[in-house]
Amino acid sequence: MTDDQIIPFLEFYEKSHFVKVNHRRFPAYERVDISKKLLELYRVFDLVTLYLKHHSLSERLRAKLTDLSKAPAFNDKAQLIRNINAVIQRKYSLVSLKEHRKNLYPLQASKIATKAEWKWLQAHDLPFIDSKTAFYKLIEQLSKIDYFNQHELSVHAELQESIRQIDPMKYEVFVLDLYQLVDQEGKKRSSWFLGEKARAFQIFVWILHYLEAPNQYAILSKLAEKCFTKIPKVGPISRKVGDTVLRVLDESETIEGLGVLLNLKARAKYAIFREVLTSSVRKAIHFTGLDPNEVEDFFINDYGLQGGKMERDFGNFQSMIEVVGEDKVQLLWLKPDGKSQKSIPAKVKSDYPEELKLWKVKQRDIKNELMGQKKRIEGFWHRKKTWSYANWEKYLLHHELLRFIVQKLIWRFDTGDHTILAIWENGKLVDAQSIIIGDVSTATVSLWHPCQSAVEVTEAWRNYMLEREIKQPFKQAFREVYLVTGAEITTATYSNRFLDHVIRHGKLVALAKQRAWTYSSIFSEEDPFIVYPECNVIAGVKLDNHIELAAMGKVYFRDLRTKEIMQIANVPAIIFSEAMRDVDLFVGLCSIGIEEGWSERQHRDYWRGFSVADLSESAKIRRSVLANMLPKLKINEQCELTKKYLRVKGKVRTYNIHLASGNILMEPNGEYLCIVPDRKKNKRVTPVFLPFDDDATFSIILSKAFLLAEDDKIEDRVILNQINRGRLLADRA
């Protein structure tokens, strides 16, 4: 940042009385009205500290800051001048240890070496350094310096020499050992996240980064996720250590650090973690000076993969990490004679324990990266994300990792008034008939959503997927589409589409978090809502809250800028469809109507009605896929698709499986048949190809169909009693 850049910036905000400031506790920037928040004015000058990292404070800039203190908007000029003087005096090169000791409580090497609470550290071999005593002393010395509340502090020569004695790779393994120790405790708070040990943990993180350890970013990523894992009703496991990790990442001013932050952001579910990550990413992007709209695509780690593989030798053994698909990363081994081996060779375990540990971490990191990138790419619809063809081809289509996701998706290419849809097939872009498309090198590229096309176009792409048995990374061709109805045009500002559905409240809380909705607990006084910032839309749903159960109310949309209720007709089509899809998902997975049996008198009519209700959009998708699938099933002759049901003719009775709820009604008297799925068994295993794997109800429907087609072979006494009792009643009637 030069004088020519920062001074106009200050002048602009001086006139409007707004400034962007840095929060000292969290690495975040916010836009603050300085005429109303004078007590927070000291934050203004953190902007200048960014400048001071690489420049001295010029006379011109100092004069501008002094002039700013005279602005009418400031009603406490004395405080402001003190802040300016503090900034001017702050050099960020060397800060005396004495200056910080008065507010710090340094660790003691003698205590670390003898006290029981440090038992794990005492028992560790510490192979990265010659002397345990030297390491304990180093921890004590570093604990006297407040590295974690300063932008930058130089380490004096004596400490630098001590740190240089540490072997970076062996030190990585030490930090991983500590990570595994705290990770074993699940969502409990380890003692390493409390008190003096948390202070030591912060120092370990700082050393890892200071050493420029080769795998530091992968380890920091794990630590950040662990620290920001939520403890129910408490908060993050360790905000103190977690903030240190994020600070190291966002101030590293490296592409790798920014890449880790972007990856964490892509898969973060915990609201506080997402909020802090957003701020950290913004800060890191500021340091790099890159375009915020493009940066996240440019620096996705490819982990050194070539052709989806990476190799390394462990003595005479060779190992390979291979990406098989967007959800599978396997570890392979070759013996010295070239033959393959599934398990890890004993010789490798004994001779290369540290290298093996890091190698397995890399395999898990690649798998986690793929999971996070699937979620990020699915979110492109919420953000109106587009690329030039050149950038899309370079950073997505041919990226060594992302290609396993991108090449199975349908993309939209816009050139003027002309739109082409295509997918990657055998090294070419083709349409739904596998015809190679023309030149689209000048096109703007975006992820296609089925609500953007006519029904016939969507059906063509669904047939394409079924004929080639392509399972997409997430529902795209078979994605549910929700269009504004006439009733919603009439109500104008809300939708009653899901009115009065009775749901399990606890399930809704968990599912809302997974879908990035904000809804903290069953006791929340706010409606569940989701923000689409790039589209300036907030979607929400009213709830009639009864703690254990809740009734769904109106779905509505607000303008993010004005907070005013929006006309349904003015909501962007994709945003409307995606928000309604989420609410339908809440009903489909949380409704008491899908439960096998309902013994309570309350809501009994609702539960019964759910099994005969009109099909939801997701159920319509199931019906469409079943229509294509039935001729290929061995039970085809026993099955028939009706408007709402899959009708299965067994040897004993005939059954109607509702395509929305999965509930079963037996003919001829419509008696309910309860079959509770065994969720301990390998779930979602079906005897036929399914073009998507995120619909557990579909798998359950198929499993029930195959079971009931051979009802004469059922041995479960509970199921048999229901079938036979109903048959006797029907015969008597």
XYZ file of C-alpha atoms in Angstrom:
733
model
C 0.000 0.000 0.000
C 1.603 3.304 -1.061
C 0.892 6.846 0.102
C -0.946 7.471 -3.145
C -3.259 4.569 -2.316
C -3.830 4.994 1.395
C -4.326 8.780 1.530
C -7.232 8.876 -0.988
C -8.678 5.956 0.924
C -8.606 7.927 4.176
C -10.002 11.011 2.455
C -12.899 9.050 1.016
C -13.945 7.615 4.338
C -13.332 10.897 6.118
C -16.063 12.466 4.020
C -18.542 9.655 4.488
C -17.561 9.104 8.125
C -17.021 5.405 7.515
C -13.821 3.431 7.863
C -12.779 -0.187 7.450
C -11.172 -1.317 10.672
C -9.376 -4.365 11.957
C -10.732 -6.062 15.066
C -7.876 -6.780 17.488
C -9.316 -9.987 18.914
C -10.187 -11.513 15.581
C -8.475 -11.036 12.203
C -11.539 -9.377 10.708
C -12.379 -6.185 8.869
C -15.659 -4.386 9.296
C -17.151 -1.138 8.012
C -17.731 1.151 10.967
C -19.392 4.557 11.200
C -16.661 6.462 13.016
C -19.013 9.235 14.073
C -21.029 6.717 16.087
C -18.337 4.345 17.338
C -15.656 6.707 18.551
C -14.525 4.392 21.326
C -13.385 1.918 18.653
C -11.374 4.480 16.714
C -8.068 2.953 17.695
C -8.894 0.197 15.219
C -8.708 2.648 12.349
C -4.989 2.761 12.688
C -4.506 -0.956 12.257
C -4.990 -0.134 8.599
C -1.799 1.862 8.847
C 0.020 -1.001 10.581
C -0.465 -3.074 7.456
C 1.325 -0.332 5.599
C 4.088 -0.259 8.207
C 4.883 -3.912 7.711
C 6.811 -3.006 4.585
C 7.119 0.787 4.732
C 7.960 3.484 7.198
C 5.353 6.092 8.052
C 5.918 8.978 5.642
C 5.571 12.633 6.619
C 2.731 12.965 4.150
C 0.766 10.103 5.658
C 1.500 11.278 9.195
C 0.178 14.735 8.306
C -2.974 13.234 6.817
C -3.644 11.233 9.973
C -3.175 14.348 12.064
C -5.563 16.287 9.817
C -8.091 13.513 10.140
C -8.158 14.061 13.888
C -9.548 17.552 13.287
C -12.576 16.326 11.365
C -15.955 17.438 12.852
C -17.120 13.813 13.081
C -14.695 13.156 15.914
C -15.948 14.300 19.287
C -13.028 12.956 21.296
C -10.015 14.413 19.531
C -7.669 13.900 22.467
C -8.223 10.134 22.373
C -7.783 10.135 18.614
C -4.486 12.041 18.796
C -3.190 9.575 21.395
C -4.015 6.738 19.018
C -2.244 8.481 16.150
C 0.866 8.995 18.268
C 0.798 5.337 19.285
C 0.737 4.330 15.628
C 3.546 6.708 14.726
C 5.746 5.374 17.526
C 5.084 1.729 16.687
C 7.866 0.448 14.436
C 7.133 -3.304 14.245
C 10.752 -4.342 14.018
C 11.936 -5.151 17.535
C 9.842 -4.859 20.672
C 11.636 -5.190 23.977
C 10.884 -8.277 26.029
C 10.624 -6.127 29.138
C 7.741 -4.198 27.578
C 5.651 -7.364 27.296
C 6.653 -9.287 30.408
C 4.509 -7.173 32.681
C 1.323 -8.498 31.015
C 2.507 -12.060 30.391
C 2.832 -15.103 32.591
C 5.771 -17.024 31.088
C 5.968 -20.787 31.290
C 8.694 -22.335 33.426
C 11.060 -24.940 31.998
C 11.521 -26.567 35.426
C 7.768 -27.009 35.793
C 7.419 -28.466 32.288
C 10.163 -30.990 33.103
C 8.689 -32.185 36.415
C 4.985 -31.478 36.871
C 2.400 -34.217 36.222
C 0.244 -32.087 33.900
C 3.108 -32.084 31.366
C 3.419 -35.884 31.445
C 2.728 -36.399 27.728
C 5.436 -33.933 26.699
C 7.881 -35.467 29.175
C 7.224 -38.968 27.804
C 7.639 -37.945 24.162
C 11.062 -38.689 22.628
C 11.278 -35.223 21.037
C 13.494 -36.587 18.221
C 13.557 -33.219 16.484
C 16.009 -31.706 19.000
C 19.131 -32.944 20.772
C 18.019 -32.105 24.296
C 14.625 -32.141 25.989
C 15.926 -29.576 28.449
C 16.824 -27.268 25.577
C 13.294 -27.539 24.194
C 11.711 -26.812 27.579
C 13.974 -23.783 27.908
C 13.013 -22.633 24.405
C 9.314 -22.844 25.315
C 9.979 -20.737 28.413
C 11.865 -18.089 26.446
C 9.244 -17.879 23.702
C 6.420 -17.648 26.232
C 7.880 -14.324 27.376
C 7.143 -12.767 24.006
C 3.594 -11.956 22.969
C 3.703 -13.308 19.439
C -0.025 -13.737 19.256
C -1.206 -10.163 19.677
C 1.329 -8.491 17.419
C 1.468 -8.358 13.633
C 5.190 -9.083 13.595
C 7.969 -9.554 16.121
C 11.572 -10.349 15.374
C 13.258 -13.058 17.408
C 16.642 -12.135 18.795
C 19.714 -14.034 17.656
C 19.959 -16.396 20.634
C 16.432 -17.695 20.161
C 16.881 -17.930 16.415
C 19.880 -20.174 16.962
C 17.882 -22.383 19.345
C 15.029 -22.744 16.855
C 17.453 -23.605 14.051
C 18.491 -26.710 16.004
C 15.029 -28.219 15.392
C 14.592 -30.724 12.551
C 11.500 -29.452 10.634
C 10.221 -32.844 9.395
C 10.590 -34.561 12.752
C 8.987 -31.568 14.415
C 5.986 -31.950 12.074
C 5.523 -35.497 13.350
C 5.662 -34.221 16.944
C 2.868 -31.710 16.247
C 0.864 -34.458 14.489
C 1.288 -36.677 17.542
C -0.123 -33.901 19.694
C -2.972 -33.389 17.220
C -3.849 -37.094 17.332
C -3.770 -36.992 21.126
C -6.317 -34.171 21.334
C -8.331 -35.563 18.409
C -8.924 -38.856 20.249
C -11.029 -36.998 22.773
C -13.640 -36.142 20.142
C -15.657 -33.055 21.040
C -14.296 -32.941 24.566
C -11.896 -30.152 25.463
C -8.396 -31.534 26.003
C -6.210 -30.079 28.765
C -3.916 -28.971 25.927
C -6.517 -26.339 25.102
C -6.577 -24.872 28.606
C -4.342 -22.599 30.649
C -0.563 -22.901 30.364
C -0.723 -25.891 28.027
C -2.801 -23.896 25.560
C -0.078 -21.239 25.700
C 2.487 -23.949 24.881
C 0.269 -25.184 22.033
C 0.265 -21.666 20.580
C 4.059 -21.677 20.699
C 4.215 -25.071 18.979
C 2.071 -23.667 16.166
C 4.266 -20.605 15.833
C 7.472 -22.716 15.701
C 5.942 -24.924 13.013
C 5.396 -21.892 10.832
C 8.690 -20.211 11.735
C 10.593 -23.356 10.666
C 8.771 -23.308 7.296
C 8.141 -27.027 7.792
C 7.289 -28.693 4.444
C 3.855 -29.991 5.512
C 2.960 -27.174 7.879
C -0.115 -26.043 5.957
C -1.744 -29.474 5.985
C -1.130 -29.709 9.744
C -2.360 -26.179 10.406
C -5.535 -27.014 8.501
C -6.219 -29.976 10.786
C -5.520 -27.935 13.888
C -7.859 -25.144 12.783
C -10.729 -27.569 12.170
C -10.125 -29.243 15.512
C -9.950 -25.984 17.454
C -13.189 -24.741 15.882
C -15.110 -27.973 16.376
C -18.231 -27.034 18.284
C -18.911 -28.304 21.785
C -22.727 -28.250 22.127
C -23.952 -25.397 24.330
C -20.351 -24.290 24.937
C -18.681 -23.118 21.740
C -15.397 -23.873 19.932
C -13.047 -26.409 21.511
C -10.274 -23.808 21.618
C -10.802 -20.332 20.264
C -7.427 -19.313 21.738
C -5.322 -21.856 19.833
C -7.620 -21.676 16.796
C -7.167 -17.914 16.450
C -3.399 -18.401 16.579
C -3.560 -20.950 13.755
C -5.695 -18.658 11.597
C -3.482 -15.681 12.343
C -0.414 -17.616 11.199
C -2.280 -18.550 8.010
C -3.757 -15.184 7.123
C -0.553 -13.267 7.855
C 1.760 -15.795 6.211
C 1.335 -13.827 2.968
C 1.749 -17.086 1.057
C -0.338 -18.763 -1.595
C -0.306 -21.956 0.481
C -1.707 -20.182 3.530
C -4.448 -18.598 1.477
C -5.214 -21.974 -0.112
C -5.701 -23.575 3.313
C -8.069 -20.808 4.395
C -10.100 -21.156 1.209
C -10.286 -24.929 1.627
C -11.384 -24.635 5.248
C -14.016 -22.107 4.255
C -15.341 -24.446 1.550
C -16.197 -27.198 4.011
C -16.780 -25.332 7.295
C -20.228 -25.935 8.830
C -19.938 -24.251 12.222
C -21.267 -20.689 11.897
C -18.613 -19.067 14.086
C -15.852 -20.872 12.179
C -17.293 -19.740 8.840
C -17.478 -16.167 10.100
C -13.869 -16.109 11.333
C -12.647 -17.838 8.169
C -14.411 -15.293 5.982
C -12.558 -12.543 7.792
C -9.244 -14.397 7.595
C -9.663 -15.027 3.885
C -10.477 -11.362 3.319
C -7.369 -10.349 5.219
C -5.130 -12.843 3.375
C -6.479 -11.678 0.020
C -5.679 -8.113 1.068
C -2.061 -9.132 1.680
C -1.743 -10.838 -1.713
C -3.410 -7.980 -3.590
C -5.439 -10.431 -5.693
C -8.951 -10.140 -7.113
C -11.311 -11.517 -4.408
C -13.750 -12.773 -7.056
C -11.134 -14.961 -8.724
C -8.634 -15.848 -6.034
C -10.365 -18.944 -4.649
C -10.162 -20.751 -7.996
C -6.534 -19.931 -8.653
C -4.949 -21.537 -5.616
C -6.641 -24.878 -5.056
C -3.913 -27.310 -4.049
C -3.272 -30.124 -6.548
C -0.962 -31.916 -4.050
C 1.542 -32.653 -6.817
C -0.806 -35.140 -8.490
C -0.064 -36.194 -12.053
C -2.744 -38.137 -13.839
C -4.570 -38.428 -10.530
C -1.586 -40.182 -8.900
C 1.462 -39.440 -6.796
C 4.238 -41.827 -5.798
C 7.092 -42.110 -3.325
C 9.584 -44.771 -2.274
C 9.967 -46.288 1.170
C 13.239 -48.139 0.777
C 12.616 -51.012 -1.643
C 8.847 -50.543 -1.439
C 6.892 -48.116 -3.555
C 3.629 -46.472 -2.552
C 1.041 -44.651 -4.633
C -1.824 -42.360 -3.699
C -4.458 -42.587 -6.426
C -7.613 -40.550 -6.847
C -10.227 -42.983 -8.184
C -13.164 -40.581 -8.129
C -14.536 -37.564 -6.344
C -15.231 -39.676 -3.258
C -12.423 -42.237 -3.245
C -8.674 -41.836 -2.696
C -6.794 -45.104 -2.276
C -3.327 -45.992 -0.994
C -1.488 -48.692 -2.990
C 1.763 -50.559 -2.292
C 4.241 -52.371 -4.528
C 6.692 -54.957 -3.218
C 10.328 -54.995 -4.396
C 9.360 -57.687 -6.952
C 6.730 -55.366 -8.449
C 3.698 -57.243 -7.081
C 0.936 -55.259 -5.425
C 0.102 -55.419 -1.735
C -3.041 -54.017 -0.084
C -1.740 -53.605 3.456
C 1.155 -51.443 4.581
C 4.378 -53.527 4.566
C 5.716 -54.287 8.041
C 9.185 -53.144 6.924
C 7.808 -49.720 6.062
C 6.064 -49.431 9.439
C 9.239 -50.239 11.333
C 11.804 -48.336 9.228
C 9.836 -45.266 8.114
C 7.289 -44.458 10.856
C 7.544 -40.675 10.541
C 7.478 -40.595 6.733
C 4.564 -43.065 6.695
C 2.562 -40.922 9.090
C 2.963 -37.866 6.860
C 2.150 -39.927 3.740
C -1.130 -41.167 5.227
C -1.962 -37.618 6.289
C -1.533 -36.528 2.671
C -3.984 -39.223 1.515
C -6.593 -38.021 4.022
C -5.947 -34.401 3.089
C -6.608 -35.114 -0.592
C -9.862 -36.877 0.281
C -10.949 -34.015 2.551
C -10.033 -31.513 -0.159
C -12.289 -33.310 -2.642
C -15.167 -33.290 -0.158
C -14.702 -29.593 0.484
C -14.447 -28.749 -3.205
C -17.658 -30.639 -3.997
C -19.458 -28.472 -1.479
C -17.815 -25.297 -2.792
C -18.655 -26.032 -6.430
C -22.270 -26.881 -5.565
C -22.415 -23.443 -3.944
C -21.574 -21.703 -7.258
C -25.315 -21.391 -7.943
C -25.741 -19.262 -4.833
C -23.058 -16.859 -5.955
C -23.748 -16.302 -9.665
C -20.199 -17.541 -10.280
C -18.820 -17.173 -13.837
C -15.444 -17.525 -15.555
C -13.834 -16.717 -18.840
C -13.394 -19.904 -20.848
C -9.590 -19.685 -20.510
C -9.705 -19.461 -16.708
C -12.366 -22.164 -16.412
C -10.334 -24.535 -18.580
C -7.077 -23.855 -16.744
C -8.203 -23.690 -13.142
C -11.160 -26.088 -13.105
C -11.444 -28.400 -16.093
C -7.791 -29.478 -16.192
C -6.896 -29.013 -12.530
C -5.317 -32.271 -11.340
C -7.736 -32.578 -8.434
C -10.839 -30.619 -9.427
C -11.173 -32.402 -12.763
C -12.579 -35.457 -10.946
C -15.541 -33.246 -10.021
C -15.718 -30.743 -12.885
C -15.634 -33.249 -15.743
C -18.805 -34.991 -14.520
C -20.843 -31.798 -14.417
C -22.852 -29.981 -17.099
C -21.617 -26.478 -17.916
C -23.243 -23.524 -19.593
C -21.363 -21.516 -22.246
C -22.804 -18.095 -23.109
C -21.607 -16.219 -26.168
C -23.785 -13.187 -26.772
C -27.356 -14.394 -27.299
C -26.277 -17.989 -27.868
C -26.166 -20.576 -25.051
C -24.632 -24.060 -25.255
C -24.738 -26.788 -22.609
C -21.944 -29.360 -22.575
C -20.118 -31.985 -20.532
C -16.578 -33.365 -20.843
C -16.543 -36.728 -22.592
C -13.431 -38.536 -23.846
C -11.366 -35.367 -24.024
C -14.050 -33.267 -25.760
C -16.975 -31.062 -24.817
C -20.188 -32.675 -26.028
C -23.933 -32.001 -25.803
C -26.656 -34.320 -24.474
C -26.503 -36.369 -27.705
C -22.691 -36.763 -27.421
C -22.166 -34.430 -30.369
C -18.971 -32.362 -30.105
C -19.852 -28.706 -29.647
C -18.323 -25.842 -31.608
C -15.721 -23.321 -30.507
C -16.647 -21.712 -27.157
C -13.264 -20.144 -26.367
C -14.833 -16.685 -26.139
C -17.752 -17.816 -23.955
C -18.581 -16.952 -20.374
C -18.828 -20.206 -18.397
C -21.142 -21.025 -15.497
C -22.491 -24.126 -13.774
C -25.769 -25.132 -15.411
C -28.896 -25.359 -13.272
C -31.939 -27.262 -14.633
C -34.268 -24.361 -13.773
C -32.490 -22.430 -16.565
C -33.731 -24.808 -19.279
C -36.923 -26.255 -20.692
C -38.140 -29.596 -19.327
C -37.171 -31.337 -22.593
C -33.555 -30.193 -22.231
C -33.358 -31.412 -18.651
C -34.873 -34.777 -19.630
C -32.254 -35.161 -22.368
C -29.448 -34.682 -19.862
C -31.059 -37.102 -17.417
C -31.214 -39.724 -20.133
C -27.564 -39.017 -20.927
C -26.584 -39.765 -17.324
C -28.706 -42.917 -17.098
C -27.545 -44.388 -20.419
C -23.861 -43.939 -19.517
C -24.391 -44.694 -15.812
C -22.702 -41.455 -14.764
C -23.062 -40.616 -11.086
C -22.515 -36.900 -10.664
C -20.653 -35.505 -7.621
C -23.929 -33.914 -6.500
C -27.426 -33.703 -7.953
C -27.368 -31.567 -11.067
C -29.204 -33.176 -13.993
C -31.588 -34.788 -11.494
C -31.777 -31.746 -9.248
C -35.237 -30.798 -8.045
C -36.590 -27.623 -9.656
C -38.993 -25.320 -7.836
C -40.802 -22.736 -9.933
C -43.040 -19.973 -8.617
C -46.654 -21.142 -8.640
C -49.849 -19.203 -9.272
C -50.691 -19.435 -5.570
C -47.363 -17.816 -4.713
C -47.977 -15.032 -7.207
C -51.281 -14.444 -5.405
C -49.785 -14.401 -1.895
C -47.043 -12.186 -3.413
C -44.603 -12.015 -0.494
C -44.601 -15.548 0.902
C -45.151 -19.211 0.030
C -47.481 -21.617 1.820
C -46.091 -24.604 -0.060
C -44.831 -26.368 3.109
C -47.386 -25.000 5.549
C -48.285 -27.137 8.610
C -45.825 -29.977 8.025
C -44.904 -31.410 11.435
C -41.189 -32.024 11.882
C -38.728 -33.255 14.464
C -37.223 -30.026 15.733
C -33.838 -31.477 16.702
C -33.388 -33.017 13.256
C -34.145 -29.675 11.668
C -31.431 -27.930 13.707
C -28.804 -30.459 12.583
C -29.899 -30.470 8.935
C -30.139 -26.676 8.748
C -26.500 -26.416 9.816
C -25.446 -28.919 7.167
C -27.189 -26.832 4.518
C -25.528 -23.608 5.786
C -28.741 -22.189 7.248
C -28.533 -20.213 10.461
C -30.555 -21.861 13.215
C -28.709 -22.436 16.465
C -31.025 -24.564 18.603
C -34.579 -25.669 19.257
C -34.840 -22.756 21.692
C -33.876 -20.183 19.074
C -36.192 -17.191 18.864
C -35.143 -16.481 15.263
C -36.550 -18.179 12.191
C -34.197 -20.503 10.306
C -32.662 -18.446 7.506
C -29.920 -18.522 4.881
C -28.082 -15.592 3.313
C -27.127 -15.403 -0.357
C -24.798 -12.367 -0.176
C -23.856 -12.193 -3.864
C -27.554 -12.086 -4.757
C -28.533 -9.777 -1.864
C -31.237 -12.197 -0.722
C -32.133 -13.724 2.649
C -34.496 -16.721 2.671
C -36.343 -17.698 5.841
C -39.088 -20.002 7.056
C -41.522 -19.420 9.914
C -41.840 -22.088 12.587
C -44.550 -22.806 15.120
C -42.134 -23.960 17.793
C -43.110 -26.669 20.267
C -39.593 -27.729 21.354
C -39.596 -31.438 20.364
C -41.884 -30.959 17.383
C -42.425 -27.901 15.221
C -44.845 -26.955 12.467
C -43.559 -25.397 9.255
C -44.964 -22.015 8.327
C -44.506 -19.504 5.519
C -41.357 -19.305 3.403
C -40.343 -15.709 2.693
C -37.469 -13.705 1.189
C -35.883 -10.420 2.243
C -33.600 -7.977 0.481
C -30.223 -8.213 2.205
C -29.541 -4.497 1.798
C -32.867 -3.037 2.926
C -34.165 -6.010 4.982
C -37.536 -5.449 3.293
C -39.744 -8.414 2.364
C -39.371 -9.228 -1.336
C -42.030 -10.028 -3.873
C -41.709 -13.751 -4.680
C -41.739 -12.925 -8.386
C -38.616 -10.758 -7.941
C -36.486 -13.447 -6.307
C -33.834 -14.793 -8.738
C -35.050 -18.122 -10.163
C -32.046 -20.176 -9.017
C -32.125 -18.713 -5.508
C -35.858 -19.378 -5.200
C -35.414 -22.952 -6.414
C -32.446 -23.675 -4.143
C -34.064 -22.192 -1.036
C -37.315 -24.084 -1.625
C -35.310 -27.245 -2.276
C -33.696 -26.886 1.152
C -37.061 -26.389 2.857
C -38.477 -29.410 1.002
C -35.442 -31.360 2.191
C -36.160 -30.299 5.772
C -39.690 -31.678 5.419
C -38.584 -34.817 3.592
C -36.012 -35.792 6.204
C -37.475 -34.324 9.402
C -41.231 -34.868 9.030
C -42.882 -37.294 11.421
C -44.675 -38.591 8.322
C -41.623 -40.643 7.295
C -41.415 -42.396 10.654
C -42.274 -46.073 10.798
C -45.308 -45.998 13.025
C -46.832 -43.166 15.032
C -48.447 -44.214 18.287
C -49.275 -40.781 19.668
C -52.777 -39.416 19.239
C -51.568 -35.901 18.456
C -50.777 -35.392 14.748
C -52.123 -38.874 13.906
C -54.148 -37.539 10.973
C -51.119 -35.680 9.610
C -48.992 -38.843 9.831
C -51.618 -40.911 7.995
C -52.105 -38.243 5.357
C -48.373 -38.076 4.611
C -48.499 -41.582 3.094
C -51.152 -40.580 0.550
C -50.065 -36.994 -0.072
C -49.124 -35.605 -3.484
C -45.500 -36.132 -4.408
C -42.838 -33.599 -3.500
C -40.333 -32.496 -6.133
C -37.755 -34.989 -4.879
C -40.344 -37.763 -5.033
C -41.153 -36.780 -8.625
C -37.452 -37.221 -9.427
C -37.568 -40.704 -7.882
C -40.577 -41.580 -9.986
C -38.842 -40.371 -13.148
C -35.717 -42.426 -12.424
C -37.791 -45.483 -11.507
C -39.628 -45.290 -14.823
C -36.287 -45.640 -16.585
C -34.972 -48.194 -14.142
C -37.863 -50.668 -13.774
C -37.377 -52.504 -17.091
C -33.847 -53.415 -15.952
C -34.914 -54.879 -12.602
C -35.396 -58.604 -12.104
C -38.645 -57.815 -10.243
C -39.907 -55.741 -13.182
C -42.920 -57.938 -13.909
C -44.075 -57.605 -10.308
C -43.819 -53.803 -10.255
C -45.989 -50.994 -11.538
C -45.616 -47.237 -11.224
C -48.772 -45.362 -10.323
C -49.153 -41.626 -9.751
C -47.865 -41.723 -6.168
C -46.685 -45.257 -5.524
C -44.423 -48.078 -6.579
C -46.887 -50.988 -6.607
C -45.239 -54.332 -5.839
C -47.101 -57.608 -6.279
C -45.680 -60.153 -3.863
C -46.484 -63.857 -3.546
C -48.697 -63.227 -0.514
C -50.003 -59.676 -0.878
C -49.742 -56.523 -2.995
C -48.018 -53.426 -1.611
C -48.015 -49.723 -2.463
C -44.774 -47.934 -1.499
C -45.280 -44.172 -1.315
C -42.592 -42.434 -3.371
C -42.295 -39.474 -0.988
C -42.371 -41.039 2.466
C -41.354 -44.614 1.646
C -44.294 -45.832 3.756
C -46.140 -48.985 2.675
C -49.879 -49.558 2.338
C -51.144 -53.122 1.758
C -53.989 -54.000 -0.578
C -56.902 -54.379 -0.550
C -57.727 -52.405 2.594
C -54.842 -49.888 2.678
C -53.444 -51.257 5.928
C -50.089 -49.803 6.975
C -47.051 -52.111 6.955
C -44.178 -51.118 9.234
C -40.688 -52.152 8.086
C -37.899 -50.465 10.007
C -34.681 -50.247 7.914
C -31.559 -51.640 9.563
C -29.345 -48.544 9.557
C -26.378 -50.488 10.947
C -26.023 -52.354 7.682
C -24.114 -50.919 4.751
C -26.452 -48.101 3.812
C -27.457 -47.041 0.318
C -26.410 -50.337 -1.236
C -28.880 -51.002 -4.042
C -29.030 -53.765 -6.647
C -29.055 -51.282 -9.551
C -27.239 -48.132 -10.629
C -28.497 -44.889 -9.116
C -27.450 -41.603 -10.751
C -27.092 -39.930 -7.339
C -26.233 -41.137 -3.861
C -27.650 -38.380 -1.648
C -31.196 -39.769 -1.468
C -31.397 -42.357 1.302
C -35.192 -42.616 0.960
C -34.829 -43.784 -2.654
C -32.498 -46.583 -1.573
C -34.936 -47.596 1.173
C -37.826 -47.710 -1.317
C -35.872 -50.021 -3.627
C -34.781 -52.243 -0.737
C -38.402 -52.583 0.407
C -39.519 -53.384 -3.133
C -37.040 -56.256 -3.471
C -37.971 -57.580 -0.037
C -41.727 -57.503 -0.659
C -41.479 -59.013 -4.150
C -40.437 -62.192 -2.326
C -42.674 -61.836 0.695
C -43.026 -65.602 0.919
C -39.364 -65.770 1.995
C -39.583 -63.156 4.749
C -38.541 -64.598 8.119
C -38.917 -61.537 10.326
C -41.828 -62.408 12.654
C -42.834 -58.745 13.182
C -43.262 -58.192 9.434
C -44.948 -61.570 8.882
C -47.474 -60.943 11.652
C -48.516 -57.663 10.017
C -48.853 -59.225 6.553
C -50.776 -62.281 7.720
C -53.045 -60.400 10.126
C -54.025 -57.984 7.402
C -54.654 -60.823 4.947
C -57.004 -62.581 7.408
C -58.942 -59.367 7.988
C -59.248 -58.831 4.242
C -60.468 -62.394 3.722
C -63.122 -61.996 6.410
C -64.313 -58.775 4.857
